[in-house]
Amino acid sequence: MILPFSFVLLLSDRLLYDCCTAIAASPNDHKVKVSSFSMTSEQLRHTAVLIPSLEPDDRLIAYTRALRDAGFGTLVVVDDGSSESFQSVFSQIEADGCTVLHHDVNHGKGVALKTGYAWLQTNCPDCEAVLTADSDGQHTVEDCLSVADHLFSGEDALYLGSRDFSLPHVPPKSRFGNRATSAVFRLCYGKWLPDTQTGLRAFRACELPFMVSIEGERYEYEMNVLISCARRGFPMIPVTIETVYENGNEGTHFHPIRDSWRIYKLILGSFFRFMGSSLICVLVDQGAAAVLASWLLPLLGVSDSTELIWFSGLLARVISSITNFSLNRAFVFKMKSNTARTALKYAILCLVIICLSNLGVQGLTAIGMARWLAKLICDTLLYFVSFKAQQQWVFREKEG
């Protein structure tokens, strides 16, 4: 059921995106006119460009020079453990006026980005915006300016430079991988992002502490950022950019199997943890309901079938709900915000689920279905409703 649904979802969203988005390819030329954008030179001067890099070639020198010529005020390159033979590139970049931060060994893109973020927090108090770009030639200077321009003219959000994967020169593995990831992300988090793996991103500098706090060391960090923004309710806005794949994307350090596993483990992680937590609580709920309906409540004088359904269902759900809340808050959604407010939301959701479950059980038993089967059917359907409600409302991190 899941695969066909996600496939249909992917096609429908892709068609909608293609119809609503105008793709305007531009030459891969470093010389651009800043005057064609609405942001001011002062805003650009207070924008920092952060580039994580591992064993780059001479193109990075030309790229950083072009970014400087375009007006970006701060350029930070993080050498993520490149070997000695590549240090001449970083030395030249540093001589050109860029800040170069070095890792003695390779730690991963996520760590490199957070190293740069931490440096900006400490050393650039006047920074207003942060833009991240890759060092492999995929992000043109004009695209960097375009994403920065959208940031300054738009709302406080994470702006994502989004490529068009329907173009014929896009490598098949990149086309399929990005589309599949977009579909799964939409299915799990309710947000369609046409390019979930883009490294060209921009946000206001006040979000630096949030970005540093997000977990992840390698390529999975960037997916974790999207998940954290979705859970927080922080807007994510795609900005169409040029789709550049030089030499079949041979310059990428993305490992298709290892890094894809890390990314999908993150996207689906909360759902699988929710399943585990739910399984424990289903056993608690069903066991408590059986004991209450078959033994404890009759012992207390309750004999009416309707009363048995309602009272056993209510008391069993209270017991399992306390267990479920604790597990979901600590291990599934890893909530850090106000516990009392979260508990109130959870209690409201539980009351709604309890009423819907008991009404369903009462209706199904009235037509002759066994009580245990009726409860199992109702609770299975309400399970998916509960997951989305908890993800999008109960355990959603408060923005800011």
CSV table of C-alpha atoms in Angstrom, one decimal:
chain,number,residue,atom,x,y,z
A,1,MET,CA,0.0,0.0,0.0
A,2,ILE,CA,2.8,2.4,0.9
A,3,LEU,CA,4.8,2.1,-2.3
A,4,PRO,CA,2.0,2.7,-4.8
A,5,PHE,CA,0.7,5.6,-2.7
A,6,SER,CA,4.1,7.3,-2.5
A,7,PHE,CA,4.6,6.8,-6.3
A,8,VAL,CA,1.3,8.4,-7.1
A,9,LEU,CA,2.1,11.2,-4.6
A,10,LEU,CA,5.4,11.7,-6.3
A,11,LEU,CA,3.9,12.0,-9.7
A,12,SER,CA,1.1,14.4,-8.7
A,13,ASP,CA,3.5,16.7,-6.7
A,14,ARG,CA,6.0,16.6,-9.5
A,15,LEU,CA,3.4,17.6,-12.1
A,16,LEU,CA,2.1,20.4,-9.8
A,17,TYR,CA,5.6,21.6,-9.2
A,18,ASP,CA,6.5,21.6,-12.9
A,19,CYS,CA,3.3,23.5,-13.8
A,20,CYS,CA,3.8,26.1,-11.2
A,21,THR,CA,7.6,26.7,-11.4
A,22,ALA,CA,9.3,28.4,-14.3
A,23,ILE,CA,12.8,27.0,-14.8
A,24,ALA,CA,15.1,29.6,-16.2
A,25,ALA,CA,18.6,28.2,-17.0
A,26,SER,CA,21.5,30.6,-17.0
A,27,PRO,CA,25.0,30.3,-18.3
A,28,ASN,CA,27.5,28.9,-15.9
A,29,ASP,CA,29.4,32.2,-15.8
A,30,HIS,CA,30.9,33.7,-12.7
A,31,LYS,CA,30.4,37.3,-14.0
A,32,VAL,CA,27.0,38.6,-12.9
A,33,LYS,CA,25.2,41.9,-12.4
A,34,VAL,CA,24.3,42.5,-8.8
A,35,SER,CA,22.1,45.4,-9.9
A,36,SER,CA,19.6,42.8,-11.3
A,37,PHE,CA,18.6,41.9,-7.7
A,38,SER,CA,16.6,43.9,-5.2
A,39,MET,CA,19.0,43.5,-2.2
A,40,THR,CA,21.4,46.3,-1.4
A,41,SER,CA,25.2,46.1,-1.5
A,42,GLU,CA,25.1,46.8,2.3
A,43,GLN,CA,23.0,43.7,2.8
A,44,LEU,CA,25.3,41.6,0.7
A,45,ARG,CA,28.3,42.9,2.6
A,46,HIS,CA,26.7,41.5,5.8
A,47,THR,CA,26.1,38.1,4.2
A,48,ALA,CA,28.5,35.3,4.9
A,49,VAL,CA,29.1,32.4,2.5
A,50,LEU,CA,30.2,29.2,4.1
A,51,ILE,CA,31.7,26.4,1.9
A,52,PRO,CA,32.7,23.0,3.3
A,53,SER,CA,35.4,21.5,1.2
A,54,LEU,CA,37.2,18.2,0.9
A,55,GLU,CA,40.2,18.0,-1.6
A,56,PRO,CA,39.0,20.7,-4.0
A,57,ASP,CA,40.6,21.6,-7.3
A,58,ASP,CA,41.6,25.0,-8.7
A,59,ARG,CA,38.0,25.8,-9.5
A,60,LEU,CA,37.4,26.6,-5.9
A,61,ILE,CA,39.9,29.5,-6.1
A,62,ALA,CA,38.1,31.0,-9.1
A,63,TYR,CA,34.7,30.4,-7.4
A,64,THR,CA,35.7,32.2,-4.1
A,65,ARG,CA,37.2,35.1,-6.1
A,66,ALA,CA,33.9,35.5,-8.0
A,67,LEU,CA,31.9,35.4,-4.8
A,68,ARG,CA,34.1,38.1,-3.4
A,69,ASP,CA,33.8,40.2,-6.6
A,70,ALA,CA,30.0,39.8,-6.4
A,71,GLY,CA,30.0,41.6,-3.1
A,72,PHE,CA,29.7,39.0,-0.4
A,73,GLY,CA,31.3,40.4,2.7
A,74,THR,CA,32.5,37.2,4.4
A,75,LEU,CA,33.8,34.0,2.9
A,76,VAL,CA,34.5,31.0,5.1
A,77,VAL,CA,35.9,27.8,3.7
A,78,VAL,CA,36.2,24.7,5.9
A,79,ASP,CA,38.9,22.3,4.9
A,80,ASP,CA,37.4,19.0,6.2
A,81,GLY,CA,40.6,17.0,6.4
A,82,SER,CA,42.1,17.4,2.9
A,83,SER,CA,45.4,15.8,2.3
A,84,GLU,CA,48.7,17.8,2.0
A,85,SER,CA,48.6,17.9,-1.8
A,86,PHE,CA,45.5,20.1,-1.7
A,87,GLN,CA,46.7,22.6,0.9
A,88,SER,CA,48.0,24.9,-1.9
A,89,VAL,CA,44.4,25.5,-2.9
A,90,PHE,CA,43.4,26.5,0.6
A,91,SER,CA,46.6,28.7,0.9
A,92,GLN,CA,45.7,30.6,-2.2
A,93,ILE,CA,42.1,31.1,-1.0
A,94,GLU,CA,43.3,32.4,2.3
A,95,ALA,CA,45.8,34.7,0.5
A,96,ASP,CA,42.8,36.1,-1.5
A,97,GLY,CA,41.1,37.2,1.8
A,98,CYS,CA,39.0,34.2,2.7
A,99,THR,CA,38.9,32.7,6.1
A,100,VAL,CA,40.0,29.0,6.0
A,101,LEU,CA,39.3,26.7,8.9
A,102,HIS,CA,41.0,23.3,9.0
A,103,HIS,CA,40.0,19.9,10.3
A,104,ASP,CA,43.0,17.6,10.9
A,105,VAL,CA,41.0,14.6,9.7
A,106,ASN,CA,37.8,14.2,7.8
A,107,HIS,CA,34.8,14.6,10.1
A,108,GLY,CA,32.0,14.9,7.5
A,109,LYS,CA,30.0,17.7,5.9
A,110,GLY,CA,27.7,18.2,8.9
A,111,VAL,CA,30.6,18.8,11.3
A,112,ALA,CA,32.3,21.1,8.7
A,113,LEU,CA,29.1,23.2,8.5
A,114,LYS,CA,28.8,23.5,12.2
A,115,THR,CA,32.4,24.4,12.6
A,116,GLY,CA,31.8,27.3,10.2
A,117,TYR,CA,28.5,28.2,12.0
A,118,ALA,CA,30.3,28.3,15.3
A,119,TRP,CA,33.1,30.5,13.9
A,120,LEU,CA,30.5,32.9,12.5
A,121,GLN,CA,28.7,33.2,15.8
A,122,THR,CA,32.0,34.1,17.5
A,123,ASN,CA,33.7,36.3,14.9
A,124,CYS,CA,31.0,37.9,12.9
A,125,PRO,CA,28.6,39.8,15.2
A,126,ASP,CA,27.5,42.1,12.3
A,127,CYS,CA,26.5,39.1,10.0
A,128,GLU,CA,22.9,39.3,9.0
A,129,ALA,CA,22.6,36.3,6.7
A,130,VAL,CA,24.4,33.0,6.1
A,131,LEU,CA,24.5,31.2,2.8
A,132,THR,CA,26.0,27.7,2.4
A,133,ALA,CA,27.3,26.4,-1.0
A,134,ASP,CA,29.2,23.4,-2.2
A,135,SER,CA,32.7,23.5,-3.6
A,136,ASP,CA,32.2,21.1,-6.5
A,137,GLY,CA,30.9,23.7,-9.0
A,138,GLN,CA,27.2,23.0,-8.8
A,139,HIS,CA,26.2,26.4,-7.4
A,140,THR,CA,26.8,29.4,-9.7
A,141,VAL,CA,27.5,32.8,-8.3
A,142,GLU,CA,24.3,34.1,-9.8
A,143,ASP,CA,22.3,31.4,-8.0
A,144,CYS,CA,24.0,32.4,-4.7
A,145,LEU,CA,22.9,36.0,-5.3
A,146,SER,CA,19.4,34.9,-6.2
A,147,VAL,CA,18.9,32.8,-3.0
A,148,ALA,CA,20.4,35.6,-0.9
A,149,ASP,CA,18.0,38.1,-2.7
A,150,HIS,CA,15.0,35.9,-1.9
A,151,LEU,CA,16.1,35.8,1.8
A,152,PHE,CA,16.4,39.5,2.2
A,153,SER,CA,13.1,40.2,0.3
A,154,GLY,CA,11.1,37.4,1.9
A,155,GLU,CA,10.1,36.1,5.3
A,156,ASP,CA,12.3,34.5,7.9
A,157,ALA,CA,12.8,31.0,6.5
A,158,LEU,CA,15.2,28.5,5.2
A,159,TYR,CA,15.7,29.2,1.5
A,160,LEU,CA,16.7,26.2,-0.6
A,161,GLY,CA,18.3,26.4,-4.0
A,162,SER,CA,16.4,23.8,-5.9
A,163,ARG,CA,17.5,22.1,-9.1
A,164,ASP,CA,15.3,20.7,-11.9
A,165,PHE,CA,15.8,17.0,-12.0
A,166,SER,CA,13.7,16.5,-15.1
A,167,LEU,CA,16.4,17.9,-17.4
A,168,PRO,CA,18.1,15.4,-19.7
A,169,HIS,CA,21.6,16.0,-18.5
A,170,VAL,CA,20.9,15.1,-14.9
A,171,PRO,CA,22.5,11.7,-14.0
A,172,PRO,CA,19.8,9.0,-13.5
A,173,LYS,CA,20.9,8.1,-10.0
A,174,SER,CA,20.5,11.8,-9.0
A,175,ARG,CA,17.1,12.1,-10.7
A,176,PHE,CA,15.7,9.0,-9.1
A,177,GLY,CA,17.3,9.5,-5.7
A,178,ASN,CA,16.1,13.1,-5.2
A,179,ARG,CA,12.6,12.4,-6.4
A,180,ALA,CA,12.2,9.4,-4.2
A,181,THR,CA,13.6,11.3,-1.2
A,182,SER,CA,11.2,14.2,-1.9
A,183,ALA,CA,8.2,11.8,-2.0
A,184,VAL,CA,9.2,10.0,1.2
A,185,PHE,CA,9.8,13.3,3.0
A,186,ARG,CA,6.4,14.6,1.9
A,187,LEU,CA,4.8,11.4,3.1
A,188,CYS,CA,6.4,11.6,6.5
A,189,TYR,CA,6.5,15.4,7.1
A,190,GLY,CA,3.8,16.8,4.9
A,191,LYS,CA,6.1,19.2,3.0
A,192,TRP,CA,7.0,18.8,-0.7
A,193,LEU,CA,10.6,19.9,-1.3
A,194,PRO,CA,11.8,19.4,-4.9
A,195,ASP,CA,15.4,19.2,-3.9
A,196,THR,CA,16.1,17.8,-0.5
A,197,GLN,CA,19.8,17.3,-1.1
A,198,THR,CA,20.7,20.8,-2.1
A,199,GLY,CA,23.7,22.3,-0.4
A,200,LEU,CA,22.8,25.8,-1.5
A,201,ARG,CA,20.8,27.2,1.5
A,202,ALA,CA,20.3,30.6,3.1
A,203,PHE,CA,18.9,31.7,6.4
A,204,ARG,CA,19.1,34.7,8.8
A,205,ALA,CA,22.1,34.8,11.1
A,206,CYS,CA,19.8,34.7,14.2
A,207,GLU,CA,19.1,31.0,13.3
A,208,LEU,CA,22.8,30.0,13.8
A,209,PRO,CA,22.2,28.6,17.3
A,210,PHE,CA,19.4,26.5,15.9
A,211,MET,CA,21.5,25.2,13.1
A,212,VAL,CA,24.4,24.3,15.4
A,213,SER,CA,22.1,22.5,17.8
A,214,ILE,CA,20.9,20.0,15.1
A,215,GLU,CA,22.4,16.6,15.2
A,216,GLY,CA,24.3,14.9,12.4
A,217,GLU,CA,28.0,14.7,11.3
A,218,ARG,CA,28.0,13.8,7.6
A,219,TYR,CA,25.5,14.3,4.7
A,220,GLU,CA,22.6,13.2,7.0
A,221,TYR,CA,23.0,16.5,8.8
A,222,GLU,CA,21.4,18.5,5.9
A,223,MET,CA,18.4,16.1,6.0
A,224,ASN,CA,18.2,16.5,9.8
A,225,VAL,CA,18.0,20.3,9.2
A,226,LEU,CA,14.9,19.8,7.0
A,227,ILE,CA,13.3,17.5,9.5
A,228,SER,CA,14.0,19.9,12.4
A,229,CYS,CA,12.5,22.8,10.4
A,230,ALA,CA,9.4,20.7,9.5
A,231,ARG,CA,8.9,19.7,13.1
A,232,ARG,CA,9.5,23.3,14.3
A,233,GLY,CA,7.1,24.7,11.7
A,234,PHE,CA,9.9,26.9,10.3
A,235,PRO,CA,9.2,27.7,6.7
A,236,MET,CA,11.3,26.1,4.0
A,237,ILE,CA,11.1,27.9,0.6
A,238,PRO,CA,12.5,26.5,-2.6
A,239,VAL,CA,14.3,28.9,-5.0
A,240,THR,CA,14.8,27.7,-8.6
A,241,ILE,CA,18.5,27.5,-9.5
A,242,GLU,CA,20.6,26.3,-12.4
A,243,THR,CA,21.0,22.5,-12.6
A,244,VAL,CA,24.8,22.0,-13.0
A,245,TYR,CA,26.4,18.5,-13.1
A,246,GLU,CA,30.0,18.8,-14.2
A,247,ASN,CA,31.7,15.6,-15.5
A,248,GLY,CA,28.7,13.5,-14.4
A,249,ASN,CA,28.9,14.8,-10.9
A,250,GLU,CA,32.3,13.1,-10.4
A,251,GLY,CA,33.4,15.7,-7.9
A,252,THR,CA,30.9,14.7,-5.3
A,253,HIS,CA,32.0,12.9,-2.1
A,254,PHE,CA,28.4,11.6,-1.6
A,255,HIS,CA,28.5,7.8,-1.1
A,256,PRO,CA,25.2,6.5,-2.7
A,257,ILE,CA,24.7,3.5,-0.4
A,258,ARG,CA,26.2,4.6,2.9
A,259,ASP,CA,24.9,8.2,2.9
A,260,SER,CA,21.5,7.3,1.4
A,261,TRP,CA,21.1,4.8,4.3
A,262,ARG,CA,21.9,7.5,6.8
A,263,ILE,CA,19.4,9.9,5.1
A,264,TYR,CA,16.5,7.5,4.9
A,265,LYS,CA,17.2,6.3,8.4
A,266,LEU,CA,16.6,9.9,9.6
A,267,ILE,CA,13.5,10.5,7.5
A,268,LEU,CA,11.8,7.2,8.6
A,269,GLY,CA,13.4,7.1,12.0
A,270,SER,CA,10.6,8.8,14.0
A,271,PHE,CA,8.0,6.6,12.3
A,272,PHE,CA,9.8,3.3,13.2
A,273,ARG,CA,10.4,4.5,16.7
A,274,PHE,CA,6.7,5.4,16.9
A,275,MET,CA,5.8,1.9,15.8
A,276,GLY,CA,8.0,0.4,18.5
A,277,SER,CA,6.5,2.7,21.2
A,278,SER,CA,3.0,1.9,19.9
A,279,LEU,CA,3.5,-1.8,19.9
A,280,ILE,CA,4.5,-1.6,23.6
A,281,CYS,CA,1.5,0.5,24.4
A,282,VAL,CA,-0.9,-1.6,22.4
A,283,LEU,CA,0.1,-4.6,24.5
A,284,VAL,CA,-0.5,-2.6,27.6
A,285,ASP,CA,-3.8,-1.2,26.4
A,286,GLN,CA,-5.2,-4.5,25.2
A,287,GLY,CA,-4.1,-6.4,28.3
A,288,ALA,CA,-5.5,-3.7,30.6
A,289,ALA,CA,-8.8,-3.6,28.7
A,290,ALA,CA,-9.1,-7.4,28.8
A,291,VAL,CA,-8.4,-7.6,32.6
A,292,LEU,CA,-10.8,-4.7,33.3
A,293,ALA,CA,-13.7,-6.0,31.1
A,294,SER,CA,-13.4,-9.7,32.0
A,295,TRP,CA,-12.5,-9.5,35.7
A,296,LEU,CA,-12.1,-6.2,37.5
A,297,LEU,CA,-15.1,-4.3,36.4
A,298,PRO,CA,-17.6,-7.3,36.8
A,299,LEU,CA,-16.1,-7.8,40.2
A,300,LEU,CA,-17.1,-4.2,41.0
A,301,GLY,CA,-20.6,-4.8,39.8
A,302,VAL,CA,-20.4,-3.5,36.2
A,303,SER,CA,-22.3,-5.9,33.9
A,304,ASP,CA,-23.9,-3.9,31.1
A,305,SER,CA,-22.0,-4.5,27.9
A,306,THR,CA,-22.0,-0.8,26.9
A,307,GLU,CA,-20.6,0.2,30.3
A,308,LEU,CA,-18.0,-2.5,30.1
A,309,ILE,CA,-16.8,-1.2,26.7
A,310,TRP,CA,-16.7,2.4,27.8
A,311,PHE,CA,-15.1,2.0,31.2
A,312,SER,CA,-12.6,-0.7,30.2
A,313,GLY,CA,-11.6,1.3,27.1
A,314,LEU,CA,-11.3,4.5,29.1
A,315,LEU,CA,-9.2,3.1,32.0
A,316,ALA,CA,-7.0,1.0,29.7
A,317,ARG,CA,-6.3,4.0,27.5
A,318,VAL,CA,-5.4,6.2,30.5
A,319,ILE,CA,-2.8,3.6,31.6
A,320,SER,CA,-1.3,3.1,28.1
A,321,SER,CA,-1.4,6.8,27.3
A,322,ILE,CA,0.8,7.7,30.2
A,323,THR,CA,3.3,5.1,29.0
A,324,ASN,CA,3.0,6.3,25.4
A,325,PHE,CA,3.4,9.9,26.3
A,326,SER,CA,6.6,9.2,28.2
A,327,LEU,CA,8.1,7.1,25.4
A,328,ASN,CA,7.1,9.4,22.6
A,329,ARG,CA,8.4,12.5,24.2
A,330,ALA,CA,11.7,11.1,25.2
A,331,PHE,CA,12.6,8.6,22.5
A,332,VAL,CA,10.3,9.1,19.4
A,333,PHE,CA,10.1,12.8,18.8
A,334,LYS,CA,12.8,13.8,21.3
A,335,MET,CA,10.8,16.8,22.5
A,336,LYS,CA,12.7,19.5,24.4
A,337,SER,CA,10.0,22.2,24.9
A,338,ASN,CA,7.4,22.8,27.6
A,339,THR,CA,6.3,19.5,29.1
A,340,ALA,CA,3.1,20.8,30.7
A,341,ARG,CA,1.8,22.3,27.4
A,342,THR,CA,2.8,19.2,25.5
A,343,ALA,CA,1.0,17.0,28.1
A,344,LEU,CA,-2.2,19.1,27.7
A,345,LYS,CA,-2.1,18.7,23.9
A,346,TYR,CA,-1.5,15.0,24.3
A,347,ALA,CA,-4.4,14.7,26.8
A,348,ILE,CA,-6.8,16.4,24.4
A,349,LEU,CA,-5.7,14.1,21.6
A,350,CYS,CA,-6.2,11.1,23.8
A,351,LEU,CA,-9.7,12.1,24.7
A,352,VAL,CA,-10.6,12.5,21.0
A,353,ILE,CA,-9.0,9.1,20.1
A,354,ILE,CA,-10.8,7.4,23.1
A,355,CYS,CA,-14.2,8.7,22.1
A,356,LEU,CA,-13.7,7.8,18.4
A,357,SER,CA,-12.4,4.4,19.4
A,358,ASN,CA,-15.2,3.6,21.8
A,359,LEU,CA,-17.9,4.9,19.4
A,360,GLY,CA,-16.5,2.7,16.7
A,361,VAL,CA,-16.3,-0.4,18.9
A,362,GLN,CA,-19.9,0.2,20.1
A,363,GLY,CA,-21.1,0.5,16.6
A,364,LEU,CA,-19.3,-2.6,15.3
A,365,THR,CA,-20.4,-4.7,18.3
A,366,ALA,CA,-24.0,-3.6,17.7
A,367,ILE,CA,-23.9,-5.4,14.3
A,368,GLY,CA,-22.5,-8.6,15.8
A,369,MET,CA,-18.7,-8.2,15.7
A,370,ALA,CA,-16.6,-9.5,18.6
A,371,ARG,CA,-15.5,-6.8,20.9
A,372,TRP,CA,-11.8,-7.6,20.7
A,373,LEU,CA,-11.9,-7.6,16.9
A,374,ALA,CA,-13.9,-4.3,16.8
A,375,LYS,CA,-11.4,-2.7,19.1
A,376,LEU,CA,-8.5,-3.9,17.0
A,377,ILE,CA,-9.9,-2.5,13.8
A,378,CYS,CA,-10.8,0.9,15.3
A,379,ASP,CA,-7.5,1.3,17.0
A,380,THR,CA,-5.5,0.3,13.9
A,381,LEU,CA,-7.2,3.0,11.8
A,382,LEU,CA,-6.8,5.6,14.5
A,383,TYR,CA,-3.2,4.7,14.9
A,384,PHE,CA,-2.2,6.6,11.7
A,385,VAL,CA,-4.4,9.6,12.8
A,386,SER,CA,-2.6,9.6,16.1
A,387,PHE,CA,0.9,9.6,14.5
A,388,LYS,CA,0.2,12.6,12.3
A,389,ALA,CA,-1.5,14.5,15.1
A,390,GLN,CA,1.4,13.9,17.5
A,391,GLN,CA,4.0,14.7,14.8
A,392,GLN,CA,2.4,17.8,13.5
A,393,TRP,CA,0.7,19.2,16.7
A,394,VAL,CA,1.5,17.6,20.0
A,395,PHE,CA,5.3,17.2,19.8
A,396,ARG,CA,5.9,19.9,17.3
A,397,GLU,CA,8.8,22.1,18.5
A,398,LYS,CA,7.8,25.7,19.1
A,399,GLU,CA,9.3,28.1,16.5
A,400,GLY,CA,11.8,30.4,18.0
